[in-house]
């Protein structure tokens, strides 16, 4: 409240202490859980508010289900309830929000998914998507729940049916990126809807952006969605992204976006912050260069740029999984690109590979560097290590 904030600031000023000490201390205190037990959480005002708002939305869903038609006079009320829920979820302590979200085995989340499936009004669906995004940021278990629900199918169908509505495409694509970001496999019975047809749709819109996307944000969002969706495929021989990419006649925008994201070390699947698993762009590059048909989309200049990026990273990075990924990338790209025909950045790559092999210890980096040198006679010449 205003009075509480005024009282807190007054106490800080009265303490006559260095704010460089007081403010960090105050921030750390605010990060700590205020509630020690489940009973204290359930007795809190925010918990009661969240439960009440969830119950109101459950009632709205049940009402529409019973009468089997939309009562448009209730739109303003439902939007206000959703807005209040969204605001409370963002402002409440995370332990309170998690407790309310997970109540009765995530019953409220399942209700919201059912409501989304029933609701046809975009004004309400849009806010529901924003609520789902916030729920996922608070409790990652919600992501798995959404993946196994009808929500991905509903979002994709919404995209198929509204190909010229930029806002709808953005909202749906961003939530789908979050749903796929953990690399969990899509349920088998959804493959017909979430298979190559879906990837074809994304690639087509990536290569042929819709005219009314004045901010030109959709290509970046769709590229992030492709990278996130690709995380689930562990075997390149059954990778639906590669199957779709191999069949398209042109992938100029795809290759440009891929190289740009790699150069910036961006992971578009990290919309909610750091996550477990590989960088989605690193994985996508490795997968693409494991497929001969996909490689044909890269022009000679693209390959030169890619080798530039790899050479820079191998020079800058120290031992570890990050550098090993780039060594894997280097091996694949050099083998699949006919490297000995152009020898681009030969001296730099040779220097990096030699340095890695001369490092102390017997890590995976050294073994991979030696394997690369063994594969190419150009690296073995003029180098004692290679």
Short mmCIF file of N, CA and C in Angstrom, two decimals, residues 168-334:
data_model
loop_
_atom_site.label_atom_id
_atom_site.label_comp_id
_atom_site.label_asym_id
_atom_site.label_seq_id
_atom_site.Cartn_x
_atom_site.Cartn_y
_atom_site.Cartn_z
N UNK A 168 -2.69 -11.98 -33.65
CA UNK A 168 -3.05 -13.36 -33.32
C UNK A 168 -1.87 -14.29 -33.60
N UNK A 169 -1.24 -14.11 -34.74
CA UNK A 169 -0.10 -14.95 -35.10
C UNK A 169 1.03 -14.80 -34.08
N UNK A 170 1.30 -13.56 -33.68
CA UNK A 170 2.36 -13.30 -32.70
C UNK A 170 2.06 -13.99 -31.38
N UNK A 171 0.87 -13.75 -30.84
CA UNK A 171 0.50 -14.32 -29.54
C UNK A 171 0.56 -15.84 -29.56
N UNK A 172 -0.04 -16.43 -30.57
CA UNK A 172 -0.08 -17.90 -30.66
C UNK A 172 1.33 -18.47 -30.81
N UNK A 173 2.15 -17.86 -31.67
CA UNK A 173 3.50 -18.37 -31.92
C UNK A 173 4.39 -18.26 -30.68
N UNK A 174 4.27 -17.17 -29.95
CA UNK A 174 5.08 -16.99 -28.74
C UNK A 174 4.73 -18.04 -27.69
N UNK A 175 3.44 -18.28 -27.47
CA UNK A 175 3.05 -19.29 -26.49
C UNK A 175 3.47 -20.69 -26.94
N UNK A 176 3.37 -20.98 -28.22
CA UNK A 176 3.83 -22.28 -28.72
C UNK A 176 5.34 -22.43 -28.53
N UNK A 177 6.09 -21.36 -28.71
CA UNK A 177 7.54 -21.41 -28.48
C UNK A 177 7.83 -21.80 -27.04
N UNK A 178 7.06 -21.25 -26.11
CA UNK A 178 7.23 -21.59 -24.69
C UNK A 178 6.83 -23.03 -24.43
N UNK A 179 5.75 -23.48 -25.04
CA UNK A 179 5.27 -24.84 -24.82
C UNK A 179 6.29 -25.88 -25.30
N UNK A 180 7.00 -25.59 -26.38
CA UNK A 180 7.97 -26.54 -26.94
C UNK A 180 9.37 -26.38 -26.36
N UNK A 181 9.62 -25.34 -25.55
CA UNK A 181 10.99 -24.96 -25.17
C UNK A 181 11.71 -25.98 -24.31
N UNK A 182 11.00 -26.90 -23.66
CA UNK A 182 11.66 -27.88 -22.80
C UNK A 182 12.15 -29.09 -23.57
N UNK A 183 11.83 -29.15 -24.86
CA UNK A 183 12.31 -30.26 -25.68
C UNK A 183 11.57 -31.56 -25.44
N UNK A 184 10.39 -31.48 -24.82
CA UNK A 184 9.59 -32.68 -24.59
C UNK A 184 8.88 -33.08 -25.89
N UNK A 185 8.76 -34.38 -26.11
CA UNK A 185 8.15 -34.88 -27.34
C UNK A 185 6.65 -34.59 -27.36
N UNK A 186 6.19 -34.14 -28.50
CA UNK A 186 4.76 -33.89 -28.68
C UNK A 186 4.02 -35.23 -28.63
N UNK A 187 2.85 -35.31 -27.97
CA UNK A 187 2.08 -36.56 -27.92
C UNK A 187 1.89 -37.14 -29.32
N UNK A 188 2.03 -38.46 -29.43
CA UNK A 188 2.00 -39.15 -30.73
C UNK A 188 0.73 -38.84 -31.50
N UNK A 189 -0.40 -38.79 -30.81
CA UNK A 189 -1.67 -38.59 -31.51
C UNK A 189 -1.85 -37.16 -32.03
N UNK A 190 -0.87 -36.29 -31.77
CA UNK A 190 -0.93 -34.92 -32.28
C UNK A 190 -0.05 -34.73 -33.52
N UNK A 191 0.69 -35.77 -33.91
CA UNK A 191 1.67 -35.61 -34.98
C UNK A 191 1.03 -35.17 -36.29
N UNK A 192 -0.18 -35.65 -36.58
CA UNK A 192 -0.84 -35.25 -37.83
C UNK A 192 -1.03 -33.75 -37.90
N UNK A 193 -1.28 -33.13 -36.75
CA UNK A 193 -1.51 -31.69 -36.70
C UNK A 193 -0.21 -30.92 -36.43
N UNK A 194 0.72 -31.58 -35.72
CA UNK A 194 1.96 -30.92 -35.34
C UNK A 194 3.16 -31.52 -36.07
N UNK A 195 2.95 -31.94 -37.30
CA UNK A 195 4.02 -32.56 -38.07
C UNK A 195 4.58 -31.63 -39.13
N UNK A 196 4.90 -32.20 -40.30
CA UNK A 196 5.52 -31.41 -41.37
C UNK A 196 4.59 -30.31 -41.89
N UNK A 197 3.26 -30.53 -41.80
CA UNK A 197 2.33 -29.49 -42.24
C UNK A 197 2.54 -28.20 -41.43
N UNK A 198 2.76 -28.37 -40.13
CA UNK A 198 2.99 -27.23 -39.25
C UNK A 198 4.30 -26.53 -39.61
N UNK A 199 5.36 -27.30 -39.82
CA UNK A 199 6.66 -26.72 -40.17
C UNK A 199 6.58 -26.04 -41.54
N UNK A 200 5.87 -26.67 -42.47
CA UNK A 200 5.68 -26.06 -43.80
C UNK A 200 5.02 -24.68 -43.67
N UNK A 201 4.02 -24.61 -42.81
CA UNK A 201 3.31 -23.35 -42.59
C UNK A 201 4.27 -22.28 -42.07
N UNK A 202 5.11 -22.64 -41.10
CA UNK A 202 6.06 -21.68 -40.52
C UNK A 202 7.11 -21.25 -41.54
N UNK A 203 7.65 -22.21 -42.28
CA UNK A 203 8.67 -21.90 -43.29
C UNK A 203 8.10 -21.02 -44.39
N UNK A 204 6.89 -21.30 -44.81
CA UNK A 204 6.25 -20.51 -45.87
C UNK A 204 6.05 -19.07 -45.41
N UNK A 205 5.61 -18.89 -44.17
CA UNK A 205 5.40 -17.53 -43.65
C UNK A 205 6.72 -16.84 -43.33
N UNK A 206 7.75 -17.63 -43.09
CA UNK A 206 9.08 -17.06 -42.86
C UNK A 206 9.64 -16.51 -44.18
N UNK A 207 9.49 -17.27 -45.24
CA UNK A 207 10.01 -16.88 -46.55
C UNK A 207 9.13 -15.86 -47.25
N UNK A 208 7.83 -15.87 -46.93
CA UNK A 208 6.88 -14.95 -47.57
C UNK A 208 6.10 -14.18 -46.50
N UNK A 209 6.72 -13.21 -45.86
CA UNK A 209 6.07 -12.47 -44.76
C UNK A 209 4.80 -11.79 -45.22
N UNK A 210 3.81 -11.74 -44.33
CA UNK A 210 2.55 -11.08 -44.69
C UNK A 210 2.77 -9.57 -44.76
N UNK A 211 2.07 -8.94 -45.66
CA UNK A 211 2.31 -7.53 -45.98
C UNK A 211 2.00 -6.58 -44.82
N UNK A 212 0.99 -6.91 -44.01
CA UNK A 212 0.60 -5.96 -42.95
C UNK A 212 1.40 -6.12 -41.67
N UNK A 213 2.47 -6.92 -41.70
CA UNK A 213 3.38 -7.02 -40.54
C UNK A 213 4.37 -5.86 -40.62
N UNK A 214 3.89 -4.67 -40.28
CA UNK A 214 4.68 -3.44 -40.48
C UNK A 214 5.95 -3.42 -39.63
N UNK A 215 5.92 -4.07 -38.46
CA UNK A 215 7.10 -4.09 -37.59
C UNK A 215 8.08 -5.19 -37.98
N UNK A 216 7.68 -6.05 -38.90
CA UNK A 216 8.52 -7.15 -39.39
C UNK A 216 9.03 -8.03 -38.24
N UNK A 217 8.15 -8.31 -37.30
CA UNK A 217 8.52 -9.13 -36.15
C UNK A 217 8.19 -10.61 -36.35
N UNK A 218 7.22 -10.91 -37.18
CA UNK A 218 6.77 -12.29 -37.34
C UNK A 218 7.87 -13.24 -37.82
N UNK A 219 8.72 -12.86 -38.80
CA UNK A 219 9.78 -13.78 -39.21
C UNK A 219 10.68 -14.21 -38.04
N UNK A 220 11.04 -13.26 -37.18
CA UNK A 220 11.87 -13.59 -36.02
C UNK A 220 11.14 -14.52 -35.05
N UNK A 221 9.85 -14.24 -34.85
CA UNK A 221 9.05 -15.07 -33.93
C UNK A 221 8.88 -16.48 -34.49
N UNK A 222 8.61 -16.59 -35.80
CA UNK A 222 8.46 -17.90 -36.42
C UNK A 222 9.77 -18.68 -36.42
N UNK A 223 10.88 -17.97 -36.59
CA UNK A 223 12.18 -18.63 -36.54
C UNK A 223 12.44 -19.21 -35.15
N UNK A 224 12.08 -18.43 -34.13
CA UNK A 224 12.22 -18.91 -32.75
C UNK A 224 11.34 -20.11 -32.49
N UNK A 225 10.14 -20.10 -33.06
CA UNK A 225 9.22 -21.23 -32.89
C UNK A 225 9.78 -22.49 -33.56
N UNK A 226 10.35 -22.35 -34.75
CA UNK A 226 10.95 -23.50 -35.43
C UNK A 226 12.09 -24.08 -34.58
N UNK A 227 12.94 -23.20 -34.04
CA UNK A 227 14.07 -23.65 -33.23
C UNK A 227 13.60 -24.35 -31.97
N UNK A 228 12.55 -23.81 -31.34
CA UNK A 228 12.00 -24.42 -30.12
C UNK A 228 11.35 -25.76 -30.43
N UNK A 229 10.59 -25.81 -31.50
CA UNK A 229 9.91 -27.05 -31.91
C UNK A 229 10.93 -28.15 -32.23
N UNK A 230 12.08 -27.75 -32.80
CA UNK A 230 13.11 -28.71 -33.19
C UNK A 230 13.79 -29.38 -32.00
N UNK A 231 13.69 -28.80 -30.82
CA UNK A 231 14.38 -29.34 -29.64
C UNK A 231 13.94 -30.76 -29.29
N UNK A 232 12.72 -31.13 -29.64
CA UNK A 232 12.19 -32.43 -29.24
C UNK A 232 12.78 -33.59 -30.03
N UNK A 233 13.39 -33.33 -31.20
CA UNK A 233 13.86 -34.41 -32.07
C UNK A 233 15.29 -34.81 -31.73
N UNK A 234 15.44 -36.01 -31.21
CA UNK A 234 16.76 -36.50 -30.81
C UNK A 234 17.46 -37.24 -31.95
N UNK A 235 16.69 -37.76 -32.90
CA UNK A 235 17.22 -38.54 -34.02
C UNK A 235 16.98 -37.76 -35.31
N UNK A 236 18.06 -37.39 -36.00
CA UNK A 236 17.92 -36.58 -37.22
C UNK A 236 17.17 -37.32 -38.33
N UNK A 237 17.17 -38.66 -38.28
CA UNK A 237 16.51 -39.43 -39.33
C UNK A 237 14.98 -39.33 -39.24
N UNK A 238 14.47 -38.96 -38.07
CA UNK A 238 13.02 -38.82 -37.90
C UNK A 238 12.63 -37.38 -37.56
N UNK A 239 13.54 -36.45 -37.82
CA UNK A 239 13.31 -35.04 -37.50
C UNK A 239 12.37 -34.40 -38.53
N UNK A 240 11.18 -34.03 -38.08
CA UNK A 240 10.17 -33.48 -38.98
C UNK A 240 10.56 -32.09 -39.52
N UNK A 241 11.32 -31.34 -38.75
CA UNK A 241 11.78 -30.02 -39.22
C UNK A 241 12.70 -30.21 -40.42
N UNK A 242 13.63 -31.16 -40.33
CA UNK A 242 14.56 -31.42 -41.43
C UNK A 242 13.82 -31.95 -42.66
N UNK A 243 12.82 -32.81 -42.43
CA UNK A 243 12.05 -33.36 -43.54
C UNK A 243 11.33 -32.26 -44.31
N UNK A 244 10.75 -31.32 -43.57
CA UNK A 244 10.04 -30.21 -44.22
C UNK A 244 11.03 -29.26 -44.91
N UNK A 245 12.13 -28.94 -44.23
CA UNK A 245 13.12 -28.02 -44.78
C UNK A 245 13.75 -28.58 -46.05
N UNK A 246 13.97 -29.89 -46.08
CA UNK A 246 14.61 -30.52 -47.24
C UNK A 246 13.75 -30.41 -48.50
N UNK A 247 12.45 -30.26 -48.33
CA UNK A 247 11.53 -30.27 -49.47
C UNK A 247 11.22 -28.88 -50.03
N UNK A 248 11.50 -27.82 -49.26
CA UNK A 248 11.15 -26.48 -49.76
C UNK A 248 12.11 -26.06 -50.85
N UNK A 249 11.61 -25.25 -51.77
CA UNK A 249 12.44 -24.82 -52.90
C UNK A 249 13.41 -23.71 -52.52
N UNK A 250 13.03 -22.90 -51.53
CA UNK A 250 13.90 -21.80 -51.10
C UNK A 250 13.82 -21.63 -49.58
N UNK A 251 14.96 -21.37 -48.98
CA UNK A 251 15.01 -21.16 -47.53
C UNK A 251 15.98 -20.02 -47.21
N UNK A 252 15.97 -19.00 -48.07
CA UNK A 252 16.91 -17.88 -47.93
C UNK A 252 16.74 -17.16 -46.60
N UNK A 253 15.49 -16.87 -46.23
CA UNK A 253 15.25 -16.17 -44.97
C UNK A 253 15.62 -17.05 -43.78
N UNK A 254 15.33 -18.34 -43.89
CA UNK A 254 15.67 -19.28 -42.82
C UNK A 254 17.17 -19.30 -42.57
N UNK A 255 17.98 -19.42 -43.62
CA UNK A 255 19.43 -19.47 -43.44
C UNK A 255 19.97 -18.16 -42.90
N UNK A 256 19.42 -17.03 -43.37
CA UNK A 256 19.87 -15.72 -42.87
C UNK A 256 19.58 -15.58 -41.38
N UNK A 257 18.37 -15.94 -40.97
CA UNK A 257 17.99 -15.83 -39.56
C UNK A 257 18.82 -16.77 -38.70
N UNK A 258 19.07 -17.96 -39.21
CA UNK A 258 19.85 -18.95 -38.46
C UNK A 258 21.26 -18.45 -38.19
N UNK A 259 21.90 -17.91 -39.20
CA UNK A 259 23.27 -17.40 -39.04
C UNK A 259 23.31 -16.17 -38.14
N UNK A 260 22.30 -15.32 -38.27
CA UNK A 260 22.24 -14.12 -37.43
C UNK A 260 22.11 -14.48 -35.96
N UNK A 261 21.21 -15.42 -35.66
CA UNK A 261 21.01 -15.85 -34.27
C UNK A 261 22.25 -16.55 -33.71
N UNK A 262 22.90 -17.34 -34.55
CA UNK A 262 24.12 -18.02 -34.11
C UNK A 262 25.22 -17.00 -33.83
N UNK A 263 25.36 -16.03 -34.70
CA UNK A 263 26.40 -15.00 -34.53
C UNK A 263 26.19 -14.21 -33.23
N UNK A 264 24.91 -13.98 -32.90
CA UNK A 264 24.60 -13.22 -31.68
C UNK A 264 24.55 -14.09 -30.43
N UNK A 265 24.71 -15.40 -30.60
CA UNK A 265 24.61 -16.34 -29.48
C UNK A 265 23.25 -16.25 -28.79
N UNK A 266 22.22 -15.98 -29.59
CA UNK A 266 20.86 -15.90 -29.05
C UNK A 266 20.22 -17.28 -29.02
N UNK A 267 19.36 -17.49 -28.03
CA UNK A 267 18.54 -18.70 -27.97
C UNK A 267 17.09 -18.26 -27.89
N UNK A 268 16.37 -18.24 -29.02
CA UNK A 268 14.99 -17.75 -29.01
C UNK A 268 14.02 -18.61 -28.22
N UNK A 269 14.46 -19.80 -27.82
CA UNK A 269 13.60 -20.66 -27.00
C UNK A 269 13.63 -20.24 -25.53
N UNK A 270 14.52 -19.31 -25.20
CA UNK A 270 14.65 -18.86 -23.80
C UNK A 270 13.78 -17.63 -23.53
N UNK A 271 12.54 -17.69 -23.90
CA UNK A 271 11.65 -16.55 -23.67
C UNK A 271 11.38 -16.32 -22.20
N UNK A 272 11.46 -17.38 -21.40
CA UNK A 272 11.19 -17.26 -19.97
C UNK A 272 12.47 -17.27 -19.15
N UNK A 273 13.61 -17.07 -19.80
CA UNK A 273 14.87 -17.06 -19.07
C UNK A 273 15.63 -18.35 -19.25
N UNK A 274 16.75 -18.53 -18.55
CA UNK A 274 17.59 -19.72 -18.70
C UNK A 274 16.79 -21.02 -18.53
N UNK A 275 17.12 -22.00 -19.34
CA UNK A 275 16.43 -23.29 -19.27
C UNK A 275 17.45 -24.41 -19.44
N UNK A 276 17.06 -25.62 -19.08
CA UNK A 276 17.93 -26.77 -19.23
C UNK A 276 17.95 -27.21 -20.69
N UNK A 277 19.02 -27.91 -21.06
CA UNK A 277 19.10 -28.44 -22.42
C UNK A 277 19.96 -27.58 -23.32
N UNK A 278 20.15 -28.03 -24.56
CA UNK A 278 21.03 -27.32 -25.50
C UNK A 278 20.43 -26.01 -25.97
N UNK A 279 21.30 -25.12 -26.41
CA UNK A 279 20.87 -23.90 -27.08
C UNK A 279 20.11 -24.32 -28.34
N UNK A 280 18.90 -23.79 -28.52
CA UNK A 280 18.06 -24.25 -29.63
C UNK A 280 18.68 -23.96 -31.00
N UNK A 281 19.43 -22.87 -31.11
CA UNK A 281 20.06 -22.54 -32.39
C UNK A 281 21.27 -23.43 -32.64
N UNK A 282 22.04 -23.72 -31.59
CA UNK A 282 23.16 -24.66 -31.75
C UNK A 282 22.65 -26.00 -32.26
N UNK A 283 21.58 -26.48 -31.65
CA UNK A 283 21.03 -27.78 -32.03
C UNK A 283 20.50 -27.74 -33.47
N UNK A 284 19.85 -26.65 -33.82
CA UNK A 284 19.29 -26.54 -35.17
C UNK A 284 20.39 -26.55 -36.22
N UNK A 285 21.49 -25.85 -35.96
CA UNK A 285 22.61 -25.84 -36.91
C UNK A 285 23.19 -27.26 -37.06
N UNK A 286 23.41 -27.93 -35.93
CA UNK A 286 23.95 -29.29 -35.97
C UNK A 286 23.02 -30.23 -36.72
N UNK A 287 21.73 -30.10 -36.48
CA UNK A 287 20.76 -30.97 -37.15
C UNK A 287 20.73 -30.70 -38.65
N UNK A 288 20.67 -29.42 -39.03
CA UNK A 288 20.60 -29.06 -40.44
C UNK A 288 21.81 -29.58 -41.21
N UNK A 289 23.00 -29.49 -40.60
CA UNK A 289 24.21 -29.93 -41.29
C UNK A 289 24.45 -31.44 -41.17
N UNK A 290 23.45 -32.13 -40.62
CA UNK A 290 23.48 -33.59 -40.63
C UNK A 290 22.62 -34.13 -41.78
N UNK A 291 22.02 -33.23 -42.54
CA UNK A 291 21.12 -33.62 -43.62
C UNK A 291 21.61 -33.00 -44.94
N UNK A 292 21.98 -33.86 -45.89
CA UNK A 292 22.56 -33.38 -47.15
C UNK A 292 21.61 -32.47 -47.92
N UNK A 293 20.33 -32.78 -47.89
CA UNK A 293 19.36 -31.96 -48.64
C UNK A 293 19.20 -30.58 -48.03
N UNK A 294 19.24 -30.50 -46.71
CA UNK A 294 19.11 -29.20 -46.04
C UNK A 294 20.32 -28.31 -46.30
N UNK A 295 21.49 -28.92 -46.42
CA UNK A 295 22.71 -28.15 -46.63
C UNK A 295 22.67 -27.39 -47.95
N UNK A 296 21.95 -27.91 -48.94
CA UNK A 296 21.90 -27.26 -50.25
C UNK A 296 21.28 -25.87 -50.20
N UNK A 297 20.58 -25.54 -49.12
CA UNK A 297 19.98 -24.21 -48.99
C UNK A 297 21.03 -23.14 -48.65
N UNK A 298 22.24 -23.58 -48.28
CA UNK A 298 23.29 -22.63 -47.89
C UNK A 298 24.18 -22.34 -49.10
N UNK A 299 24.28 -21.06 -49.42
CA UNK A 299 25.17 -20.64 -50.50
C UNK A 299 26.61 -20.61 -49.99
N UNK A 300 27.56 -20.51 -50.91
CA UNK A 300 28.98 -20.50 -50.53
C UNK A 300 29.27 -19.37 -49.53
N UNK A 301 28.70 -18.20 -49.78
CA UNK A 301 28.92 -17.08 -48.86
C UNK A 301 28.36 -17.37 -47.47
N UNK A 302 27.21 -18.07 -47.40
CA UNK A 302 26.65 -18.48 -46.11
C UNK A 302 27.63 -19.36 -45.35
N UNK A 303 28.23 -20.30 -46.07
CA UNK A 303 29.17 -21.24 -45.44
C UNK A 303 30.40 -20.50 -44.93
N UNK A 304 30.86 -19.50 -45.69
CA UNK A 304 32.02 -18.69 -45.26
C UNK A 304 31.69 -17.94 -43.96
N UNK A 305 30.50 -17.36 -43.91
CA UNK A 305 30.06 -16.64 -42.70
C UNK A 305 29.99 -17.60 -41.52
N UNK A 306 29.45 -18.79 -41.76
CA UNK A 306 29.34 -19.78 -40.69
C UNK A 306 30.71 -20.19 -40.17
N UNK A 307 31.64 -20.40 -41.08
CA UNK A 307 33.01 -20.76 -40.66
C UNK A 307 33.65 -19.60 -39.90
N UNK A 308 33.37 -18.36 -40.30
CA UNK A 308 33.88 -17.19 -39.56
C UNK A 308 33.39 -17.23 -38.12
N UNK A 309 32.12 -17.51 -37.93
CA UNK A 309 31.53 -17.55 -36.58
C UNK A 309 32.17 -18.65 -35.76
N UNK A 310 32.31 -19.82 -36.36
CA UNK A 310 32.89 -20.97 -35.65
C UNK A 310 34.34 -20.68 -35.26
N UNK A 311 35.11 -20.12 -36.19
CA UNK A 311 36.52 -19.82 -35.91
C UNK A 311 36.64 -18.82 -34.76
N UNK A 312 35.79 -17.81 -34.74
CA UNK A 312 35.83 -16.82 -33.67
C UNK A 312 35.51 -17.46 -32.32
N UNK A 313 34.50 -18.30 -32.29
CA UNK A 313 34.10 -18.93 -31.03
C UNK A 313 35.18 -19.89 -30.53
N UNK A 314 35.77 -20.65 -31.41
CA UNK A 314 36.84 -21.57 -31.00
C UNK A 314 38.05 -20.81 -30.45
N UNK A 315 38.27 -19.62 -30.98
CA UNK A 315 39.38 -18.80 -30.50
C UNK A 315 39.09 -18.20 -29.13
N UNK A 316 37.82 -17.80 -28.91
CA UNK A 316 37.46 -17.07 -27.69
C UNK A 316 37.09 -17.98 -26.51
N UNK A 317 36.50 -19.14 -26.78
CA UNK A 317 35.96 -19.98 -25.70
C UNK A 317 37.03 -20.84 -25.05
N UNK A 318 36.82 -21.09 -23.76
CA UNK A 318 37.69 -22.00 -23.03
C UNK A 318 37.10 -23.40 -23.02
N UNK A 319 37.78 -24.36 -22.38
CA UNK A 319 37.31 -25.74 -22.35
C UNK A 319 35.90 -25.84 -21.75
N UNK A 320 35.13 -26.80 -22.24
CA UNK A 320 33.78 -26.99 -21.71
C UNK A 320 32.78 -27.37 -22.79
N UNK A 321 31.55 -27.58 -22.36
CA UNK A 321 30.51 -28.05 -23.27
C UNK A 321 30.20 -27.04 -24.38
N UNK A 322 30.33 -25.74 -24.05
CA UNK A 322 30.03 -24.71 -25.05
C UNK A 322 31.02 -24.81 -26.21
N UNK A 323 32.30 -24.89 -25.89
CA UNK A 323 33.31 -24.98 -26.95
C UNK A 323 33.20 -26.32 -27.69
N UNK A 324 32.87 -27.37 -26.96
CA UNK A 324 32.74 -28.68 -27.59
C UNK A 324 31.63 -28.66 -28.65
N UNK A 325 30.54 -27.92 -28.35
CA UNK A 325 29.46 -27.80 -29.33
C UNK A 325 29.96 -27.17 -30.62
N UNK A 326 30.80 -26.15 -30.49
CA UNK A 326 31.35 -25.50 -31.69
C UNK A 326 32.36 -26.39 -32.40
N UNK A 327 33.04 -27.25 -31.66
CA UNK A 327 33.92 -28.21 -32.33
C UNK A 327 33.11 -29.23 -33.12
N UNK A 328 32.00 -29.67 -32.54
CA UNK A 328 31.09 -30.55 -33.27
C UNK A 328 30.57 -29.87 -34.53
N UNK A 329 30.22 -28.61 -34.37
CA UNK A 329 29.71 -27.82 -35.48
C UNK A 329 30.78 -27.68 -36.56
N UNK A 330 32.00 -27.40 -36.13
CA UNK A 330 33.10 -27.24 -37.07
C UNK A 330 33.31 -28.52 -37.88
N UNK A 331 33.29 -29.65 -37.20
CA UNK A 331 33.51 -30.93 -37.87
C UNK A 331 32.44 -31.18 -38.93
N UNK A 332 31.19 -31.00 -38.55
CA UNK A 332 30.09 -31.22 -39.48
C UNK A 332 30.14 -30.27 -40.67
N UNK A 333 30.33 -29.00 -40.39
CA UNK A 333 30.31 -27.99 -41.45
C UNK A 333 31.49 -28.18 -42.40
N UNK A 334 32.66 -28.44 -41.86
CA UNK A 334 33.83 -28.60 -42.71
C UNK A 334 33.71 -29.84 -43.59
#
